[in-house]
Rosetta silent file (secondary structure, phi, psi, omega in degrees, C-alpha in Angstrom):
SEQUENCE: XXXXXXXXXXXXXXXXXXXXXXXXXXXXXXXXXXXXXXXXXXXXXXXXXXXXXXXXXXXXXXXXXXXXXXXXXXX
SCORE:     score description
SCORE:     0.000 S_00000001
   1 L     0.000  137.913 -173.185    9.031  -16.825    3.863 S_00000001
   2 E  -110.130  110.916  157.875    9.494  -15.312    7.513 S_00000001
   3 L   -63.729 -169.101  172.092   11.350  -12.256    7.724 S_00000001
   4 L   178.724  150.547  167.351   13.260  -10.867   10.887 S_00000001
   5 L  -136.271  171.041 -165.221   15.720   -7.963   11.760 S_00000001
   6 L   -55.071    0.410  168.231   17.816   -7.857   14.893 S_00000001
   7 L   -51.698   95.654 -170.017   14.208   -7.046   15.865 S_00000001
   8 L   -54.381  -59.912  168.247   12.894   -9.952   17.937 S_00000001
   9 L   -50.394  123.320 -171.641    9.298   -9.189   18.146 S_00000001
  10 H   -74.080   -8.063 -177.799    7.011   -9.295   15.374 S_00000001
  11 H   -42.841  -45.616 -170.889    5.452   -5.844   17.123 S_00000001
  12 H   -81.272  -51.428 -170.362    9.088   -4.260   16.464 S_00000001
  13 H   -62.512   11.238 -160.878    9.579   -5.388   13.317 S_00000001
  14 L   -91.284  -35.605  176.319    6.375   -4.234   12.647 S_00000001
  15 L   -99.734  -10.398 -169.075    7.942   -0.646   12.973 S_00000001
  16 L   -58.440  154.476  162.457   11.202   -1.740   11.706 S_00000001
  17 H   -67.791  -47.511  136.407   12.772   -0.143    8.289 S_00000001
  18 H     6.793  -68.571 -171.622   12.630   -3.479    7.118 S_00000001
  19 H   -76.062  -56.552 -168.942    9.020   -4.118    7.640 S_00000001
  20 H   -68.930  -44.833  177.690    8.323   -0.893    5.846 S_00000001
  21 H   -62.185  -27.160 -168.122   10.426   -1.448    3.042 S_00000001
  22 H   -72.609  -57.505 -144.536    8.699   -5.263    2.375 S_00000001
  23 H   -84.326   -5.833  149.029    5.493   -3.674    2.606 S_00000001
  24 L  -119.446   30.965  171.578    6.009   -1.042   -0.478 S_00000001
  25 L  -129.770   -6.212 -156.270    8.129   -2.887   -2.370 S_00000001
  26 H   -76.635  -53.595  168.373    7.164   -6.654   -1.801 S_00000001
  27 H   -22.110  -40.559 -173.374    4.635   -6.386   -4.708 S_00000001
  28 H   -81.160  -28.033  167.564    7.250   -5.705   -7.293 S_00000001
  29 H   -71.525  -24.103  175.276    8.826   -9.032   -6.366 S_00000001
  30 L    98.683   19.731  164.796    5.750  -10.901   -6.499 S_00000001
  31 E   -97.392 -179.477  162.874    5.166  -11.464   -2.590 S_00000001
  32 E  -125.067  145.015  152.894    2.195  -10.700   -0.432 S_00000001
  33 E   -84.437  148.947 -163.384    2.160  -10.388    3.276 S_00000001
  34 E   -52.690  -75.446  165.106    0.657  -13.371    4.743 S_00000001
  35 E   -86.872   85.903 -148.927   -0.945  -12.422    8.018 S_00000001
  36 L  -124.654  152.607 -175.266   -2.686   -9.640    7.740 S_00000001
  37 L   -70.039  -72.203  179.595   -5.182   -7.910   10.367 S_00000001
  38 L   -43.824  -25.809  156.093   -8.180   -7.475    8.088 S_00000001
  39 L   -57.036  -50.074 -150.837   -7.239  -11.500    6.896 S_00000001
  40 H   -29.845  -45.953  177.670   -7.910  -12.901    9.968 S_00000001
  41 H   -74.685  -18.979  139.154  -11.260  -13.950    9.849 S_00000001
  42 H   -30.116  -56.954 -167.489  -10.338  -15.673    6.375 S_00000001
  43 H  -100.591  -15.381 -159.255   -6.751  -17.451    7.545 S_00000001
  44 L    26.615   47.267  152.451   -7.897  -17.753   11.396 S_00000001
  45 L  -147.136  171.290 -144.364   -4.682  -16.668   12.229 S_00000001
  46 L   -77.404  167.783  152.989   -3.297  -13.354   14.240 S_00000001
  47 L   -47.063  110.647 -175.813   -1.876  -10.728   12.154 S_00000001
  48 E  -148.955  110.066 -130.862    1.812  -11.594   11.894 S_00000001
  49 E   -96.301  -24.730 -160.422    3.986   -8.909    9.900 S_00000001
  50 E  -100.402    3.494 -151.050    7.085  -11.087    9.313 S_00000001
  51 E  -121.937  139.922  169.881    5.462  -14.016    7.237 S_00000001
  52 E  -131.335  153.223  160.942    5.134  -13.316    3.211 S_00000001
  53 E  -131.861  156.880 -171.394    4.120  -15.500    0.554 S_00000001
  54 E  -101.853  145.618 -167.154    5.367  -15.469   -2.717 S_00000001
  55 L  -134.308   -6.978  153.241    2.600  -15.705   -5.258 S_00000001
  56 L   123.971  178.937 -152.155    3.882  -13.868   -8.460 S_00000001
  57 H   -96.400  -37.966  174.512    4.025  -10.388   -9.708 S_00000001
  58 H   -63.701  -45.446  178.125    0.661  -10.192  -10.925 S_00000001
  59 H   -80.629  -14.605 -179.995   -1.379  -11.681   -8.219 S_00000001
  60 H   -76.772  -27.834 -165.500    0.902   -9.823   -5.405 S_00000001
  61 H   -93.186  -60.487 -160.234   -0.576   -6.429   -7.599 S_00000001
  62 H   -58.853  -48.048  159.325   -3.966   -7.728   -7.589 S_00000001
  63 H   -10.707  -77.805  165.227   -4.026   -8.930   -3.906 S_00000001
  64 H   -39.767  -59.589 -174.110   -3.364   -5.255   -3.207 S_00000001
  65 H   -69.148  -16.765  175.118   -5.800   -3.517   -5.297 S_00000001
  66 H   -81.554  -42.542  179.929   -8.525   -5.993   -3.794 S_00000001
  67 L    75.457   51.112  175.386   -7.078   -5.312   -0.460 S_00000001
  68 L  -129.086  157.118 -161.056   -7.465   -8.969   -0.196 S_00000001
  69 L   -87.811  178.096  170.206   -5.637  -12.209    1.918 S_00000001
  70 H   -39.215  -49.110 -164.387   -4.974  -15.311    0.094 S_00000001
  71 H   -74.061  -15.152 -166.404   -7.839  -17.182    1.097 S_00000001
  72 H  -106.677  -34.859 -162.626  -10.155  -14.536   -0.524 S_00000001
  73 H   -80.351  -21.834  133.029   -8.485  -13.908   -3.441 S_00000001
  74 L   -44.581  -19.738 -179.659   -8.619  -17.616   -4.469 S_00000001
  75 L   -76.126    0.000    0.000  -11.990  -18.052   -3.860 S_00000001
């Protein structure tokens, strides 16, 4: 799922209210963000703030507490 706000850029939404709200609340819904800087070398793709995936309420909580991307947390 890609978010957006009249923010074009993902830099600005990156600073956005938006952005901020997804990223301490997204968890309770059962997303993750996607693109993450510390993913990269995992997903080989950039950091990108606006892309989530939804992966359920449990694994969006563990994801976090691992401080881990998709690709590692599957592994």
């Amino acid at each position: 799922m890609t978010f957006s706000t009249d923010d074009k850029s993902a830099k600005e939404f990156e600073s956005s209210k938006a952005y901020l709200w997804l990223q301490k609340n997204c968890v309770r819904y059962g997303f993750a963000e996607r693109y993450t800087s510390q993913g990269e070398k995992y997903t080989g793709m950039s950091k990108n703030p606006k892309v989530f995936r939804f992966v359920g309420e449990d694994n969006a909580i563990r994801m976090r507490s691992y401080n881990m991307c998709l690709e590692q947390y599957v592994r």
